[in-house]
Amino acid sequence: MPRDNRALGKSAEEKGVEFLLSKATDQANKDHLNFQLNQFLSHNGSNDEVIIEQVAYKPDTDILEESQQLAFALALVKAGKSVLIKERKEIIDQLKETYGDQFNYQIVEND
């Protein structure tokens, strides 16, 4: 939970304590995303569209902030890949408002 992790680190900082675990966890999350991207790109060299189902931070929420899946999708687009996001309408609406046509979209029904 990146947001919880940062909140804990900020709380410690406000009390004059340097909470290194919080900083290390954030860095590990960033490093892992880069690792995933590099692995994916090295094993999927085709120009096929990449399909990502569910980019919300957690299933059954409409929170996109801190979504690792969305960060991965954005990194793929930056690397030149075409990305199709399959999500609920409310998420697609948010994505379109923020990212426009960077992605292709497909609305899926709520379960």
Short mmCIF file of N, CA and C in Angstrom, two decimals:
data_model
loop_
_atom_site.label_atom_id
_atom_site.label_comp_id
_atom_site.label_asym_id
_atom_site.label_seq_id
_atom_site.Cartn_x
_atom_site.Cartn_y
_atom_site.Cartn_z
N MET A 1 0.82 -1.16 0.00
CA MET A 1 0.00 0.00 0.00
C MET A 1 0.89 1.25 0.00
N PRO A 2 1.26 1.71 -1.18
CA PRO A 2 2.20 2.84 -1.26
C PRO A 2 1.75 4.08 -0.51
N ARG A 3 0.46 4.40 -0.58
CA ARG A 3 0.01 5.61 0.11
C ARG A 3 0.15 5.46 1.62
N ASP A 4 -0.20 4.29 2.15
CA ASP A 4 -0.06 4.05 3.59
C ASP A 4 1.40 4.12 4.00
N ASN A 5 2.26 3.56 3.16
CA ASN A 5 3.68 3.55 3.43
C ASN A 5 4.23 4.98 3.51
N ARG A 6 3.83 5.81 2.56
CA ARG A 6 4.30 7.21 2.56
C ARG A 6 3.72 7.98 3.74
N ALA A 7 2.48 7.71 4.09
CA ALA A 7 1.87 8.38 5.24
C ALA A 7 2.63 8.04 6.52
N LEU A 8 3.01 6.79 6.66
CA LEU A 8 3.78 6.37 7.83
C LEU A 8 5.13 7.08 7.85
N GLY A 9 5.79 7.15 6.70
CA GLY A 9 7.08 7.83 6.61
C GLY A 9 6.97 9.30 6.93
N LYS A 10 5.92 9.96 6.44
CA LYS A 10 5.72 11.39 6.70
C LYS A 10 5.44 11.62 8.18
N SER A 11 4.64 10.75 8.78
CA SER A 11 4.34 10.87 10.20
C SER A 11 5.62 10.76 11.04
N ALA A 12 6.45 9.80 10.68
CA ALA A 12 7.72 9.63 11.40
C ALA A 12 8.60 10.87 11.21
N GLU A 13 8.65 11.36 9.98
CA GLU A 13 9.46 12.55 9.68
C GLU A 13 9.01 13.76 10.49
N GLU A 14 7.70 13.92 10.63
CA GLU A 14 7.15 15.04 11.42
C GLU A 14 7.55 14.95 12.88
N LYS A 15 7.88 13.74 13.32
CA LYS A 15 8.31 13.53 14.72
C LYS A 15 9.83 13.50 14.84
N GLY A 16 10.51 13.83 13.71
CA GLY A 16 11.97 13.90 13.74
C GLY A 16 12.67 12.57 13.55
N VAL A 17 11.95 11.57 13.08
CA VAL A 17 12.53 10.25 12.88
C VAL A 17 12.63 9.97 11.38
N GLU A 18 13.82 9.57 10.95
CA GLU A 18 13.98 9.19 9.55
C GLU A 18 13.60 7.72 9.41
N PHE A 19 12.50 7.47 8.76
CA PHE A 19 11.98 6.10 8.62
C PHE A 19 12.46 5.54 7.28
N LEU A 20 13.63 4.94 7.28
CA LEU A 20 14.28 4.47 6.06
C LEU A 20 13.50 3.36 5.37
N LEU A 21 12.78 2.57 6.14
CA LEU A 21 12.02 1.47 5.55
C LEU A 21 10.98 2.00 4.57
N SER A 22 10.36 3.13 4.88
CA SER A 22 9.38 3.73 4.00
C SER A 22 10.02 4.13 2.67
N LYS A 23 11.17 4.78 2.74
CA LYS A 23 11.87 5.20 1.52
C LYS A 23 12.33 3.99 0.72
N ALA A 24 12.83 2.98 1.41
CA ALA A 24 13.31 1.78 0.72
C ALA A 24 12.16 1.03 0.04
N THR A 25 11.00 1.01 0.68
CA THR A 25 9.85 0.35 0.09
C THR A 25 9.39 1.07 -1.17
N ASP A 26 9.35 2.40 -1.13
CA ASP A 26 8.99 3.16 -2.33
C ASP A 26 9.97 2.87 -3.46
N GLN A 27 11.25 2.87 -3.15
CA GLN A 27 12.26 2.62 -4.19
C GLN A 27 12.14 1.20 -4.73
N ALA A 28 11.88 0.23 -3.86
CA ALA A 28 11.70 -1.16 -4.30
C ALA A 28 10.51 -1.28 -5.23
N ASN A 29 9.42 -0.56 -4.95
CA ASN A 29 8.25 -0.59 -5.83
C ASN A 29 8.59 -0.03 -7.21
N LYS A 30 9.34 1.07 -7.26
CA LYS A 30 9.75 1.66 -8.53
C LYS A 30 10.69 0.71 -9.29
N ASP A 31 11.63 0.12 -8.57
CA ASP A 31 12.58 -0.81 -9.20
C ASP A 31 11.85 -2.04 -9.75
N HIS A 32 10.85 -2.51 -9.02
CA HIS A 32 10.11 -3.69 -9.46
C HIS A 32 9.32 -3.39 -10.73
N LEU A 33 8.73 -2.20 -10.81
CA LEU A 33 8.02 -1.81 -12.02
C LEU A 33 8.97 -1.80 -13.22
N ASN A 34 10.15 -1.24 -13.04
CA ASN A 34 11.14 -1.23 -14.13
C ASN A 34 11.56 -2.64 -14.51
N PHE A 35 11.73 -3.50 -13.52
CA PHE A 35 12.07 -4.90 -13.79
C PHE A 35 10.96 -5.57 -14.60
N GLN A 36 9.71 -5.39 -14.16
CA GLN A 36 8.58 -5.99 -14.88
C GLN A 36 8.53 -5.50 -16.33
N LEU A 37 8.71 -4.21 -16.51
CA LEU A 37 8.67 -3.64 -17.86
C LEU A 37 9.77 -4.23 -18.73
N ASN A 38 10.99 -4.26 -18.22
CA ASN A 38 12.11 -4.80 -18.99
C ASN A 38 11.90 -6.28 -19.31
N GLN A 39 11.42 -7.04 -18.36
CA GLN A 39 11.15 -8.46 -18.61
C GLN A 39 10.08 -8.63 -19.68
N PHE A 40 9.01 -7.87 -19.55
CA PHE A 40 7.92 -7.97 -20.52
C PHE A 40 8.41 -7.62 -21.92
N LEU A 41 9.12 -6.51 -22.04
CA LEU A 41 9.59 -6.08 -23.35
C LEU A 41 10.59 -7.06 -23.96
N SER A 42 11.43 -7.66 -23.14
CA SER A 42 12.42 -8.59 -23.67
C SER A 42 11.80 -9.92 -24.11
N HIS A 43 10.62 -10.25 -23.59
CA HIS A 43 9.96 -11.51 -23.94
C HIS A 43 8.76 -11.32 -24.86
N ASN A 44 8.42 -10.09 -25.16
CA ASN A 44 7.25 -9.80 -26.00
C ASN A 44 7.62 -8.71 -27.01
N GLY A 45 8.42 -9.08 -27.96
CA GLY A 45 8.93 -8.13 -28.92
C GLY A 45 7.97 -7.77 -30.03
N SER A 46 6.87 -8.47 -30.12
CA SER A 46 5.94 -8.21 -31.23
C SER A 46 5.25 -6.87 -31.06
N ASN A 47 4.60 -6.46 -32.12
CA ASN A 47 3.84 -5.21 -32.08
C ASN A 47 2.38 -5.43 -31.72
N ASP A 48 2.05 -6.62 -31.20
CA ASP A 48 0.68 -6.90 -30.80
C ASP A 48 0.24 -5.96 -29.69
N GLU A 49 -1.04 -5.67 -29.68
CA GLU A 49 -1.60 -4.83 -28.64
C GLU A 49 -1.54 -5.57 -27.30
N VAL A 50 -1.14 -4.86 -26.27
CA VAL A 50 -1.07 -5.42 -24.93
C VAL A 50 -2.41 -5.16 -24.25
N ILE A 51 -3.00 -6.22 -23.70
CA ILE A 51 -4.30 -6.09 -23.02
C ILE A 51 -4.07 -6.14 -21.51
N ILE A 52 -4.59 -5.13 -20.85
CA ILE A 52 -4.51 -5.08 -19.38
C ILE A 52 -5.92 -4.99 -18.85
N GLU A 53 -6.27 -5.96 -18.04
CA GLU A 53 -7.60 -6.00 -17.42
C GLU A 53 -7.46 -5.54 -15.98
N GLN A 54 -8.18 -4.50 -15.64
CA GLN A 54 -8.23 -3.97 -14.27
C GLN A 54 -6.98 -3.15 -13.95
N VAL A 55 -7.16 -1.84 -13.99
CA VAL A 55 -6.07 -0.94 -13.64
C VAL A 55 -6.33 -0.14 -12.38
N ALA A 56 -7.50 -0.30 -11.79
CA ALA A 56 -7.78 0.39 -10.54
C ALA A 56 -6.80 -0.08 -9.48
N TYR A 57 -6.57 0.77 -8.51
CA TYR A 57 -5.61 0.46 -7.44
C TYR A 57 -5.90 -0.88 -6.79
N LYS A 58 -7.17 -1.13 -6.53
CA LYS A 58 -7.63 -2.42 -6.00
C LYS A 58 -8.93 -2.77 -6.71
N PRO A 59 -9.22 -4.06 -6.85
CA PRO A 59 -10.51 -4.44 -7.47
C PRO A 59 -11.68 -3.81 -6.71
N ASP A 60 -12.71 -3.51 -7.44
CA ASP A 60 -13.95 -2.97 -6.86
C ASP A 60 -13.80 -1.59 -6.24
N THR A 61 -12.75 -0.86 -6.66
CA THR A 61 -12.64 0.54 -6.27
C THR A 61 -12.55 1.37 -7.54
N ASP A 62 -12.65 2.67 -7.40
CA ASP A 62 -12.45 3.54 -8.56
C ASP A 62 -11.20 4.39 -8.37
N ILE A 63 -10.31 3.95 -7.52
CA ILE A 63 -9.07 4.69 -7.22
C ILE A 63 -8.00 4.30 -8.24
N LEU A 64 -7.46 5.30 -8.92
CA LEU A 64 -6.38 5.06 -9.87
C LEU A 64 -5.03 5.50 -9.31
N GLU A 65 -5.06 6.36 -8.32
CA GLU A 65 -3.82 6.84 -7.71
C GLU A 65 -3.01 5.66 -7.17
N GLU A 66 -1.73 5.64 -7.49
CA GLU A 66 -0.80 4.61 -7.03
C GLU A 66 -1.05 3.23 -7.62
N SER A 67 -1.80 3.15 -8.68
CA SER A 67 -2.06 1.85 -9.31
C SER A 67 -0.81 1.37 -10.05
N GLN A 68 -0.26 0.26 -9.62
CA GLN A 68 0.91 -0.31 -10.27
C GLN A 68 0.55 -0.78 -11.68
N GLN A 69 -0.67 -1.28 -11.86
CA GLN A 69 -1.10 -1.73 -13.18
C GLN A 69 -1.16 -0.56 -14.16
N LEU A 70 -1.65 0.58 -13.69
CA LEU A 70 -1.72 1.76 -14.54
C LEU A 70 -0.32 2.28 -14.85
N ALA A 71 0.55 2.27 -13.87
CA ALA A 71 1.94 2.69 -14.09
C ALA A 71 2.60 1.80 -15.14
N PHE A 72 2.31 0.50 -15.09
CA PHE A 72 2.85 -0.45 -16.06
C PHE A 72 2.30 -0.14 -17.46
N ALA A 73 1.00 0.13 -17.55
CA ALA A 73 0.38 0.47 -18.84
C ALA A 73 1.00 1.74 -19.42
N LEU A 74 1.19 2.75 -18.58
CA LEU A 74 1.81 3.99 -19.04
C LEU A 74 3.25 3.76 -19.52
N ALA A 75 3.98 2.93 -18.80
CA ALA A 75 5.36 2.62 -19.20
C ALA A 75 5.39 1.89 -20.53
N LEU A 76 4.42 1.00 -20.75
CA LEU A 76 4.34 0.30 -22.04
C LEU A 76 4.08 1.27 -23.18
N VAL A 77 3.16 2.22 -22.96
CA VAL A 77 2.86 3.22 -23.98
C VAL A 77 4.12 4.05 -24.27
N LYS A 78 4.81 4.44 -23.22
CA LYS A 78 6.04 5.22 -23.38
C LYS A 78 7.09 4.44 -24.18
N ALA A 79 7.06 3.12 -24.04
CA ALA A 79 7.99 2.25 -24.77
C ALA A 79 7.51 1.96 -26.20
N GLY A 80 6.39 2.55 -26.58
CA GLY A 80 5.90 2.40 -27.95
C GLY A 80 4.88 1.31 -28.17
N LYS A 81 4.39 0.70 -27.10
CA LYS A 81 3.39 -0.36 -27.23
C LYS A 81 1.98 0.22 -27.29
N SER A 82 1.11 -0.46 -28.00
CA SER A 82 -0.32 -0.15 -28.00
C SER A 82 -0.95 -0.93 -26.86
N VAL A 83 -1.72 -0.24 -26.03
CA VAL A 83 -2.30 -0.87 -24.83
C VAL A 83 -3.81 -0.73 -24.85
N LEU A 84 -4.49 -1.87 -24.68
CA LEU A 84 -5.94 -1.91 -24.51
C LEU A 84 -6.24 -2.13 -23.04
N ILE A 85 -6.99 -1.22 -22.44
CA ILE A 85 -7.39 -1.38 -21.05
C ILE A 85 -8.85 -1.79 -21.02
N LYS A 86 -9.11 -2.92 -20.35
CA LYS A 86 -10.46 -3.42 -20.15
C LYS A 86 -10.83 -3.13 -18.70
N GLU A 87 -11.85 -2.30 -18.53
CA GLU A 87 -12.22 -1.88 -17.18
C GLU A 87 -13.69 -1.49 -17.13
N ARG A 88 -14.16 -1.24 -15.93
CA ARG A 88 -15.52 -0.76 -15.72
C ARG A 88 -15.67 0.66 -16.28
N LYS A 89 -16.88 1.02 -16.64
CA LYS A 89 -17.15 2.31 -17.27
C LYS A 89 -16.62 3.49 -16.45
N GLU A 90 -16.83 3.48 -15.14
CA GLU A 90 -16.40 4.61 -14.33
C GLU A 90 -14.87 4.79 -14.34
N ILE A 91 -14.17 3.68 -14.46
CA ILE A 91 -12.70 3.75 -14.55
C ILE A 91 -12.29 4.25 -15.93
N ILE A 92 -12.92 3.71 -16.97
CA ILE A 92 -12.62 4.14 -18.34
C ILE A 92 -12.86 5.65 -18.47
N ASP A 93 -13.94 6.14 -17.90
CA ASP A 93 -14.22 7.58 -17.96
C ASP A 93 -13.09 8.39 -17.32
N GLN A 94 -12.61 7.95 -16.18
CA GLN A 94 -11.49 8.64 -15.52
C GLN A 94 -10.24 8.59 -16.39
N LEU A 95 -9.96 7.43 -16.94
CA LEU A 95 -8.78 7.27 -17.78
C LEU A 95 -8.83 8.18 -19.00
N LYS A 96 -9.98 8.20 -19.65
CA LYS A 96 -10.13 9.04 -20.84
C LYS A 96 -9.94 10.52 -20.50
N GLU A 97 -10.46 10.92 -19.35
CA GLU A 97 -10.34 12.32 -18.93
C GLU A 97 -8.88 12.69 -18.69
N THR A 98 -8.12 11.78 -18.11
CA THR A 98 -6.73 12.07 -17.76
C THR A 98 -5.76 11.76 -18.89
N TYR A 99 -5.97 10.64 -19.58
CA TYR A 99 -4.97 10.16 -20.54
C TYR A 99 -5.43 10.22 -22.00
N GLY A 100 -6.69 10.62 -22.22
CA GLY A 100 -7.18 10.76 -23.59
C GLY A 100 -7.00 9.50 -24.41
N ASP A 101 -6.37 9.64 -25.56
CA ASP A 101 -6.23 8.51 -26.47
C ASP A 101 -4.88 7.79 -26.36
N GLN A 102 -4.21 7.94 -25.22
CA GLN A 102 -2.96 7.19 -25.03
C GLN A 102 -3.21 5.68 -25.03
N PHE A 103 -4.42 5.29 -24.60
CA PHE A 103 -4.79 3.89 -24.53
C PHE A 103 -5.97 3.63 -25.46
N ASN A 104 -6.20 2.36 -25.76
CA ASN A 104 -7.46 1.91 -26.32
C ASN A 104 -8.27 1.39 -25.14
N TYR A 105 -9.58 1.49 -25.24
CA TYR A 105 -10.42 1.15 -24.09
C TYR A 105 -11.52 0.18 -24.48
N GLN A 106 -11.85 -0.67 -23.52
CA GLN A 106 -13.02 -1.55 -23.67
C GLN A 106 -13.72 -1.60 -22.31
N ILE A 107 -15.00 -1.25 -22.33
CA ILE A 107 -15.78 -1.28 -21.09
C ILE A 107 -16.22 -2.72 -20.83
N VAL A 108 -16.04 -3.14 -19.57
CA VAL A 108 -16.50 -4.46 -19.15
C VAL A 108 -17.59 -4.26 -18.11
N GLU A 109 -18.48 -5.21 -18.03
CA GLU A 109 -19.59 -5.15 -17.07
C GLU A 109 -19.09 -5.45 -15.67
N ASN A 110 -19.75 -4.84 -14.69
CA ASN A 110 -19.46 -5.17 -13.28
C ASN A 110 -19.90 -6.60 -13.02
N ASP A 111 -19.14 -7.28 -12.20
CA ASP A 111 -19.51 -8.66 -11.83
C ASP A 111 -20.57 -8.69 -10.79
#
